[in-house]
């Protein structure tokens, strides 16, 4: 997740305040929907724990996911979406009117990716330091900083996260003079100091990896008790450490990997996995199609030629740039594409003011969405596009549902193919060839 610098005005400021106060993540306000019951080695079992406590709080999921995507890229949140979220939070008793203003390597490795509520993010265990301390981090192909809650994070900003205990790692070395910060659109920031330490992911070990220790985090992070930090897996050119930019875990590990790549196999509502250094042919069907990545922006950016709605329809030419971003929940496409998709669903509307984006009757059977990428057709099944209930606690008791495909903010340089897209695919992030590989997989 990357929060770009730069002021974007009062709307973003208010948005950030609201987002911070909002029921955005798995525990805290919402209670766990998924609970990790086994946490040993590399095998994870989870079961679903429906939340009884905050009935109704889930109705804002869709809008919150939209707001999160906007703030991630420093885009101002549209006023319609803001007023909706504000209304929702007041209704839930979470916001008083006015409150918004306060506020040595093995060659290859595999690591589990545990989905959080409504697959809003996926967490993976990472070992840091000597002896190893395990933190659950959000792998984010849309940013390039590995940052963690730590013993330097003020205790009033720690909301239940496991912290990196710097003093207890015999291999931790302060990178003197180095600082990092990732800014939200409103100019508020999270940041801190930098240590070099040993980091292992799925058995791949990098020594002297830059581990960015948070000396402050914004409320939105404090309120995600299960997210102990992020692992940025975009290109190192986006790393925020000054005065000397640091390399990502993947860049450091790449030369030692059996193959200079990692793969993402995110799954809908069940643990998936990331692999480093190898392609597991049991994780996909058919061939992998590779497309060129334009890394000049620092993202895993590629071109989509267009789309198709449903099985039989002809493809529509609608060329656009897109990035593959595991750290964004939804799939955000140019608005004309989103509009064309929802035009095929009776009763679907762009309910910016009442729900924060495109919604449709929960009883609708959603058509699939096919992204045309090079010679490949990436099919997202319709069920994956039903993101969250809007007016009920569960899909079963809601009449209106929020779409997993939404419009990217106007004027944005690229579409953001987040988890709604990625979990329908087997995805290869090929650092050696600077390519993205896509293949279908059993869903
Ligand atoms: C925040 O303050 C501004 C200016 O005082 C006000 O217009 C706005 O309504 C306030 N926001 C909230 C959520 O109350
Ligand atoms: C948070 O940390 C960053 C980086 O050290 C710093 O620039 C910023 O001023 C800090 N913010 C607060 C509120 O302390
Ligand atoms: C890569 O993207 C940049 C920024 O969008 C653009 O200026 C450049 O022309 C692109 N390069 C290629 C080869 O498409």
Coordinates of C-alpha atoms and ligand atoms in Angstrom, one line a residue:
X1 CA 0.0 0.0 0.0
X2 CA 1.5 3.3 -1.0
X3 CA 0.3 6.7 0.1
X4 CA 1.7 9.3 -2.2
X5 CA 2.9 12.6 -1.0
X6 CA 1.3 15.8 -1.8
X7 CA -1.7 17.7 -0.6
X8 CA -5.0 16.9 -2.3
X9 CA -7.2 19.2 -0.3
X10 CA -9.8 19.1 2.4
X11 CA -11.7 16.2 0.9
X12 CA -8.8 13.9 1.4
X13 CA -8.2 15.2 4.9
X14 CA -11.7 14.5 5.9
X15 CA -11.5 11.2 4.1
X16 CA -8.5 10.1 6.0
X17 CA -10.1 11.1 9.3
X18 CA -13.2 9.1 8.4
X19 CA -11.2 6.2 7.1
X20 CA -9.3 6.2 10.3
X21 CA -12.4 6.0 12.4
X22 CA -14.1 3.5 10.2
X23 CA -14.8 -0.2 10.5
X24 CA -12.2 -1.0 7.9
X25 CA -10.5 -4.1 9.1
X26 CA -10.9 -7.5 10.5
X27 CA -11.0 -7.0 14.2
X28 CA -11.7 -4.2 16.6
X29 CA -14.9 -2.8 15.4
X30 CA -16.0 -5.7 13.3
X31 CA -14.7 -8.7 15.1
X32 CA -13.0 -11.6 13.4
X33 CA -14.7 -13.2 10.5
X34 CA -11.7 -15.5 9.9
X35 CA -9.7 -16.7 12.7
X36 CA -6.3 -18.4 12.5
X37 CA -6.6 -21.6 14.5
X38 CA -3.2 -23.2 13.7
X39 CA -0.1 -21.2 13.3
X40 CA 2.9 -23.5 12.9
X41 CA 5.4 -24.1 10.2
X42 CA 4.0 -23.1 6.9
X43 CA 0.6 -24.7 7.2
X44 CA -2.3 -22.6 8.2
X45 CA -5.9 -23.6 8.9
X46 CA -8.6 -21.1 9.4
X47 CA -12.2 -21.2 10.1
X48 CA -14.9 -18.6 9.8
X49 CA -16.2 -16.9 12.8
X50 CA -19.3 -14.9 12.0
X51 CA -19.2 -11.6 13.9
X52 CA -22.3 -11.2 16.2
X53 CA -21.3 -8.1 17.9
X54 CA -21.5 -5.3 15.5
X55 CA -24.5 -6.2 13.4
X56 CA -24.8 -3.9 10.4
X57 CA -21.2 -2.7 10.5
X58 CA -20.4 -4.7 7.5
X59 CA -22.7 -2.7 5.3
X60 CA -20.0 -0.2 4.7
X61 CA -17.4 -2.7 3.5
X62 CA -17.7 -1.7 -0.2
X63 CA -17.5 2.0 0.4
X64 CA -14.6 1.5 2.8
X65 CA -12.7 -0.5 0.3
X66 CA -13.2 2.2 -2.3
X67 CA -12.1 4.9 0.2
X68 CA -9.0 2.8 1.1
X69 CA -8.1 2.5 -2.6
X70 CA -8.5 6.2 -3.1
X71 CA -6.3 7.1 -0.1
X72 CA -3.7 4.6 -1.0
X73 CA -3.0 6.4 -4.2
X74 CA -3.4 9.9 -2.7
X75 CA -6.6 10.6 -4.7
X76 CA -9.2 12.8 -3.2
X77 CA -12.3 10.8 -2.2
X78 CA -15.3 12.1 -4.1
X79 CA -17.7 14.1 -1.9
X80 CA -20.5 11.6 -2.6
X81 CA -18.5 8.7 -1.2
X82 CA -17.4 10.8 1.7
X83 CA -20.9 11.9 2.7
X84 CA -22.1 8.3 2.4
X85 CA -19.3 7.0 4.7
X86 CA -19.9 9.8 7.1
X87 CA -23.6 9.0 7.3
X88 CA -22.9 5.3 7.7
X89 CA -20.5 5.9 10.5
X90 CA -22.9 8.2 12.3
X91 CA -25.6 5.6 11.9
X92 CA -23.4 3.0 13.4
X93 CA -22.5 5.3 16.3
X94 CA -18.9 5.2 15.2
X95 CA -18.7 8.9 14.4
X96 CA -20.1 11.8 16.3
X97 CA -20.9 14.7 14.0
X98 CA -17.7 16.7 13.9
X99 CA -15.5 13.9 15.0
X100 CA -14.0 13.5 11.6
X101 CA -11.9 16.5 12.2
X102 CA -9.9 15.1 15.2
X103 CA -8.2 13.0 14.3
X104 CA 21.6 -17.3 3.2
X105 CA 19.1 -18.3 1.0
X106 CA 17.3 -21.4 0.1
X107 CA 16.6 -21.4 -3.6
X108 CA 12.8 -21.3 -3.3
X109 CA 10.1 -20.8 -0.7
X110 CA 6.4 -20.8 -0.2
X111 CA 4.4 -18.8 2.2
X112 CA 0.7 -18.8 3.1
X113 CA -1.5 -15.8 2.4
X114 CA -4.4 -15.7 4.8
X115 CA -7.4 -13.7 3.6
X116 CA -9.0 -11.2 6.0
X117 CA -12.7 -10.3 6.1
X118 CA -14.3 -10.3 2.6
X119 CA -10.7 -10.9 1.3
X120 CA -10.0 -7.2 2.0
X121 CA -6.4 -8.1 2.5
X122 CA -4.1 -11.2 2.8
X123 CA -1.6 -11.6 5.6
X124 CA 1.5 -13.8 5.5
X125 CA 4.0 -14.8 8.2
X126 CA 7.5 -13.3 8.0
X127 CA 10.4 -14.0 10.2
X128 CA 12.5 -11.0 11.3
X129 CA 15.7 -10.9 13.4
X130 CA 17.8 -13.4 15.4
X131 CA 16.3 -15.4 16.9
X132 CA 13.4 -15.0 14.4
X133 CA 10.4 -13.1 15.4
X134 CA 7.3 -13.8 13.4
X135 CA 5.1 -11.0 12.2
X136 CA 2.0 -11.2 9.9
X137 CA 2.6 -8.8 7.1
X138 CA 0.5 -7.6 4.1
X139 CA 2.3 -8.4 0.9
X140 CA 1.8 -5.4 -1.4
X141 CA 2.9 -5.4 -5.0
X142 CA 1.7 -1.8 -5.1
X143 CA 4.5 -0.4 -2.8
X144 CA 8.1 -1.0 -2.0
X145 CA 8.7 -0.5 1.7
X146 CA 9.0 -3.4 4.2
X147 CA 7.8 -1.6 7.4
X148 CA 6.7 -3.0 10.7
X149 CA 5.2 -2.0 14.0
X150 CA 8.2 -2.2 16.4
X151 CA 9.3 -1.4 19.9
X152 CA 9.9 2.1 18.6
X153 CA 6.2 2.6 17.8
X154 CA 4.5 4.6 20.6
X155 CA 2.4 2.2 22.6
X156 CA -0.7 4.4 22.2
X157 CA -0.4 3.8 18.4
X158 CA -0.2 0.0 18.8
X159 CA -3.6 -1.6 18.6
X160 CA -2.8 -5.2 19.3
X161 CA -0.2 -5.8 16.6
X162 CA 2.8 -8.0 17.2
X163 CA 5.8 -5.6 17.2
X164 CA 9.4 -6.2 16.0
X165 CA 11.5 -6.1 19.1
X166 CA 14.7 -4.5 18.0
X167 CA 16.6 -4.9 21.2
X168 CA 15.9 -8.7 21.2
X169 CA 17.4 -9.2 17.7
X170 CA 21.2 -9.8 17.9
X171 CA 21.4 -9.1 14.1
X172 CA 19.6 -5.7 14.1
X173 CA 21.8 -2.8 13.0
X174 CA 20.6 0.8 12.9
X175 CA 21.0 2.3 9.4
X176 CA 22.4 5.5 10.7
X177 CA 20.7 8.6 9.4
X178 CA 18.1 6.8 7.3
X179 CA 14.4 7.6 7.6
X180 CA 11.3 6.6 5.8
X181 CA 7.8 7.9 5.5
X182 CA 4.8 7.0 3.6
X183 CA 2.3 9.8 3.3
X184 CA -1.4 9.9 2.9
X185 CA -3.0 12.3 0.5
X186 CA -3.7 14.7 3.4
X187 CA -0.1 15.0 4.3
X188 CA -0.3 13.0 7.5
X189 CA 2.4 10.3 7.6
X190 CA 3.7 7.1 8.9
X191 CA 7.4 6.8 9.2
X192 CA 10.4 6.1 11.2
X193 CA 13.9 4.6 11.4
X194 CA 15.6 1.9 9.4
X195 CA 17.3 -1.2 10.6
X196 CA 19.2 -3.8 8.7
X197 CA 18.2 -7.3 9.8
X198 CA 17.7 -10.8 8.7
X199 CA 14.4 -11.5 7.1
X200 CA 13.0 -14.9 6.0
X201 CA 9.9 -15.4 4.0
X202 CA 8.8 -19.0 3.3
X203 CA 12.4 -20.2 4.0
X204 CA 14.1 -17.6 1.8
X205 CA 16.5 -15.6 3.9
X206 CA 17.9 -12.2 3.2
X207 CA 20.6 -10.7 5.5
X208 CA 20.8 -7.0 6.0
X209 CA 17.3 -6.4 4.6
X210 CA 16.1 -2.9 5.3
X211 CA 13.4 -3.3 7.9
X212 CA 11.6 0.0 8.4
X213 CA 10.6 0.5 12.0
X214 CA 7.6 2.7 12.6
X215 CA 8.0 5.6 15.0
X216 CA 4.6 6.7 14.1
X217 CA 1.6 5.2 12.3
X218 CA -1.7 6.7 11.4
X219 CA -4.9 5.6 13.1
X220 CA -5.9 3.5 10.1
X221 CA -3.0 1.2 10.7
X222 CA -3.4 1.2 14.5
X223 CA -7.0 0.0 13.9
X224 CA -5.8 -3.1 11.9
X225 CA -4.7 -5.3 14.9
X226 CA -3.8 -8.3 12.7
X227 CA -1.6 -6.4 10.3
X228 CA 1.9 -6.0 11.8
X229 CA 3.2 -4.2 8.7
X230 CA 3.7 -4.5 5.0
X231 CA 6.1 -6.1 2.6
X232 CA 6.4 -4.0 -0.5
X233 CA 6.9 -6.0 -3.6
X234 CA 6.7 -3.3 -6.3
X235 CA 10.0 -2.1 -7.9
X236 CA 12.6 -0.6 -5.5
X237 CA 12.4 2.7 -7.3
X238 CA 9.3 3.4 -5.1
X239 CA 11.1 2.8 -1.8
X240 CA 10.8 5.8 0.5
X241 CA 14.0 5.5 2.5
X242 CA 16.1 8.6 2.5
X243 CA 18.9 9.6 1.9
X244 CA 19.6 6.2 0.4
X245 CA 16.8 4.3 -1.2
X246 CA 16.7 0.6 -0.1
X247 CA 16.0 -2.5 -2.1
X248 CA 12.9 -4.6 -1.6
X249 CA 13.1 -8.1 -0.1
X250 CA 12.4 -9.5 -3.6
X251 CA 15.2 -7.5 -5.2
X252 CA 17.6 -8.6 -2.5
X253 CA 16.5 -12.3 -2.7
X254 CA 16.3 -12.4 -6.5
X255 CA 19.9 -13.3 -7.4
X256 CA 19.8 -16.2 -5.0
X257 CA 16.5 -17.6 -6.1
X258 CA 16.3 -20.6 -8.3
X259 CA 14.3 -18.4 -10.7
X260 CA 14.1 -14.6 -10.4
X261 CA 10.3 -14.4 -9.8
X262 CA 7.6 -14.8 -7.3
X263 CA 4.0 -16.0 -7.8
X264 CA 0.8 -15.0 -6.2
X265 CA -2.0 -17.5 -5.8
X266 CA -4.6 -15.6 -3.8
X267 CA -7.8 -17.4 -3.2
X268 CA -11.4 -16.4 -2.4
X269 CA -12.1 -16.8 1.3
X270 CA -9.4 -19.4 1.9
X271 CA -5.6 -19.4 2.4
X272 CA -3.6 -19.0 -0.8
X273 CA 0.1 -18.6 -1.1
X274 CA 3.0 -16.8 -2.5
X275 CA 6.0 -18.7 -3.9
X276 CA 9.4 -17.2 -4.3
X277 CA 11.8 -18.6 -6.9
X278 CA 9.7 -21.3 -8.5
X279 CA 6.5 -21.9 -10.4
X280 CA 4.4 -24.6 -8.9
X281 CA 2.7 -26.2 -11.9
X282 CA 0.0 -27.7 -9.7
X283 CA -1.3 -24.2 -8.9
X284 CA -2.7 -23.4 -12.4
X285 CA -4.1 -25.1 -15.5
X286 CA -3.0 -24.6 -19.1
X287 CA -0.2 -22.3 -20.1
X288 CA 1.1 -19.1 -18.5
X289 CA 0.9 -16.1 -20.9
X290 CA 3.5 -13.5 -20.3
X291 CA 3.0 -9.8 -21.0
X292 CA 5.4 -6.9 -20.9
X293 CA 5.6 -4.9 -17.7
X294 CA 6.4 -1.2 -17.9
X295 CA 8.3 -0.6 -14.7
X296 CA 9.0 3.1 -15.3
X297 CA 6.4 4.1 -12.8
X298 CA 7.7 1.5 -10.2
X299 CA 4.6 -0.6 -10.5
X300 CA 3.8 -3.9 -12.1
X301 CA 2.2 -2.0 -15.0
X302 CA 0.8 -3.7 -18.1
X303 CA -1.6 -2.9 -20.9
X304 CA -5.1 -4.4 -21.2
X305 CA -6.6 -4.2 -24.6
X306 CA -10.2 -4.4 -23.5
X307 CA -12.8 -6.6 -22.0
X308 CA -15.7 -8.8 -22.4
X309 CA -18.8 -9.3 -20.2
X310 CA -20.3 -12.7 -19.8
X311 CA -19.5 -15.9 -21.8
X312 CA -20.8 -15.2 -25.3
X313 CA -20.3 -11.5 -25.7
X314 CA -17.8 -10.1 -28.2
X315 CA -14.8 -8.4 -26.9
X316 CA -14.8 -4.6 -26.6
X317 CA -11.7 -2.7 -27.4
X318 CA -10.9 -0.4 -24.5
X319 CA -7.1 -0.1 -24.2
X320 CA -5.9 1.0 -20.8
X321 CA -2.8 0.8 -18.5
X322 CA -3.3 -1.3 -15.4
X323 CA -1.2 -2.3 -12.4
X324 CA -1.3 -5.6 -10.6
X325 CA -1.7 -4.6 -6.9
X326 CA -2.1 -7.3 -4.2
X327 CA -2.5 -4.5 -1.7
X328 CA -5.7 -3.1 -3.1
X329 CA -8.9 -5.0 -2.4
X330 CA -11.1 -4.2 -5.4
X331 CA -10.6 -4.0 -9.2
X332 CA -10.8 -0.4 -10.3
X333 CA -11.2 0.1 -14.0
X334 CA -11.9 3.2 -16.2
X335 CA -15.5 4.3 -15.5
X336 CA -16.7 3.6 -19.1
X337 CA -15.7 0.0 -18.6
X338 CA -17.4 -0.3 -15.1
X339 CA -20.5 1.3 -16.6
X340 CA -20.5 -1.2 -19.5
X341 CA -20.2 -4.1 -17.1
X342 CA -23.0 -3.0 -14.8
X343 CA -25.2 -2.1 -17.8
X344 CA -25.5 -5.9 -18.2
X345 CA -27.0 -6.4 -14.8
X346 CA -30.7 -5.5 -14.3
X347 CA -31.1 -3.0 -11.4
X348 CA -27.4 -2.2 -11.1
X349 CA -26.6 1.5 -10.5
X350 CA -23.7 3.7 -9.7
X351 CA -25.0 4.6 -6.2
X352 CA -22.2 7.0 -5.3
X353 CA -24.3 8.9 -2.7
X354 CA -26.1 6.0 -1.1
X355 CA -23.4 3.2 -1.2
X356 CA -20.2 4.6 -2.5
X357 CA -20.1 3.0 -5.9
X358 CA -21.7 0.5 -8.2
X359 CA -24.3 -1.7 -6.5
X360 CA -26.8 -4.3 -7.8
X361 CA -29.7 -6.4 -6.4
X362 CA -28.1 -9.3 -4.4
X363 CA -30.5 -11.6 -6.2
X364 CA -28.8 -10.8 -9.6
X365 CA -26.7 -13.5 -11.3
X366 CA -23.5 -11.6 -12.2
X367 CA -21.9 -12.2 -15.5
X368 CA -18.2 -12.9 -15.6
X369 CA -15.7 -10.1 -16.5
X370 CA -12.9 -11.0 -18.9
X371 CA -9.8 -8.8 -19.1
X372 CA -8.0 -9.0 -22.4
X373 CA -4.3 -8.9 -21.7
X374 CA -2.1 -9.6 -24.7
X375 CA -3.2 -12.9 -26.2
X376 CA -4.7 -13.9 -22.8
X377 CA -8.2 -13.7 -21.6
X378 CA -8.4 -13.4 -17.8
X379 CA -11.8 -14.5 -16.7
X380 CA -13.2 -13.3 -13.3
X381 CA -16.2 -15.4 -12.4
X382 CA -19.4 -13.4 -11.6
X383 CA -19.4 -14.6 -8.0
X384 CA -16.1 -12.9 -7.4
X385 CA -17.6 -9.6 -8.4
X386 CA -20.2 -9.7 -5.6
X387 CA -18.0 -8.0 -3.0
X388 CA -20.1 -7.3 0.0
X389 CA -23.6 -6.7 1.2
X390 CA -24.7 -3.1 1.5
X391 CA -27.9 -3.1 3.5
X392 CA -27.6 -6.3 5.6
X393 CA -25.3 -8.1 7.8
X394 CA -24.8 -11.0 5.4
X395 CA -25.3 -11.6 1.7
X396 CA -28.4 -13.7 2.5
X397 CA -30.3 -10.9 4.4
X398 CA -29.1 -8.0 2.1
X399 CA -31.1 -6.8 -0.9
X400 CA -28.3 -4.6 -2.3
X401 CA -24.8 -5.7 -2.9
X402 CA -21.6 -3.8 -3.6
X403 CA -19.6 -4.6 -6.7
X404 CA -16.0 -5.8 -6.7
X405 CA -15.4 -3.9 -9.9
X406 CA -15.5 -0.2 -9.5
X407 CA -14.4 2.9 -11.3
X408 CA -10.9 4.2 -10.9
X409 CA -10.7 7.9 -9.8
X410 CA -11.1 10.2 -12.8
X411 CA -7.7 11.3 -14.3
X412 CA -5.9 8.4 -12.8
X413 CA -2.9 7.2 -14.9
X414 CA -3.8 3.5 -14.7
X415 CA -6.4 1.0 -13.6
X416 CA -5.8 -0.9 -10.4
X417 CA -6.2 -4.7 -10.8
X418 CA -6.5 -5.6 -7.1
X419 CA -7.4 -8.8 -5.3
X420 CA -10.8 -9.2 -6.9
X421 CA -8.9 -9.7 -10.2
X422 CA -5.8 -11.4 -8.8
X423 CA -7.6 -14.1 -6.8
X424 CA -9.1 -15.4 -10.1
X425 CA -5.7 -15.9 -11.6
X426 CA -2.3 -17.5 -11.0
X427 CA 0.1 -14.6 -11.4
X428 CA 3.8 -14.6 -12.0
X429 CA 5.8 -11.5 -11.1
X430 CA 8.9 -12.1 -13.2
X431 CA 11.7 -9.8 -12.0
X432 CA 14.2 -11.3 -14.4
X433 CA 12.3 -10.6 -17.5
X434 CA 10.2 -7.7 -16.1
X435 CA 7.0 -9.5 -17.2
X436 CA 3.8 -10.5 -15.7
X437 CA 2.6 -14.0 -16.3
X438 CA -1.1 -15.0 -16.0
X439 CA -2.8 -18.4 -16.1
X440 CA -6.2 -19.8 -15.2
X441 CA -6.4 -21.9 -12.1
X442 CA -9.0 -24.1 -10.4
X443 CA -11.3 -21.7 -8.5
Ligands
LIG1 C1 -14.8 19.5 9.9 O1 -14.6 20.8 10.0 C2 -15.1 21.6 9.0 C3 -14.8 23.1 9.1 O2 -14.9 23.4 10.5 C4 -16.7 21.4 8.8 O3 -17.2 22.1 7.7 C5 -16.9 19.9 8.7 O4 -18.3 19.6 8.6 C6 -16.3 19.1 9.8 N1 -16.3 17.7 9.5 C7 -17.1 16.9 10.2 C8 -17.1 15.4 9.9 O5 -17.8 17.3 11.1
LIG2 C1 6.0 10.6 11.5 O1 7.3 10.2 11.1 C2 7.8 10.8 10.0 C3 9.1 10.2 9.6 O2 10.0 10.2 10.7 C4 7.9 12.3 10.3 O3 8.3 13.0 9.1 C5 6.6 12.9 10.7 O4 6.7 14.2 11.1 C6 6.0 12.1 11.9 N1 4.7 12.5 12.3 C7 4.4 12.7 13.5 C8 3.0 13.2 13.7 O5 5.1 12.5 14.4
LIG3 C1 5.9 3.3 -19.7 O1 5.1 4.2 -18.9 C2 5.5 5.5 -19.0 C3 4.6 6.3 -17.9 O2 3.3 6.0 -18.1 C4 5.3 6.1 -20.4 O3 5.7 7.4 -20.4 C5 6.1 5.2 -21.3 O4 5.9 5.7 -22.6 C6 5.8 3.8 -21.2 N1 6.7 3.0 -22.0 C7 6.3 2.0 -22.8 C8 7.4 1.3 -23.5 O5 5.2 1.8 -23.1

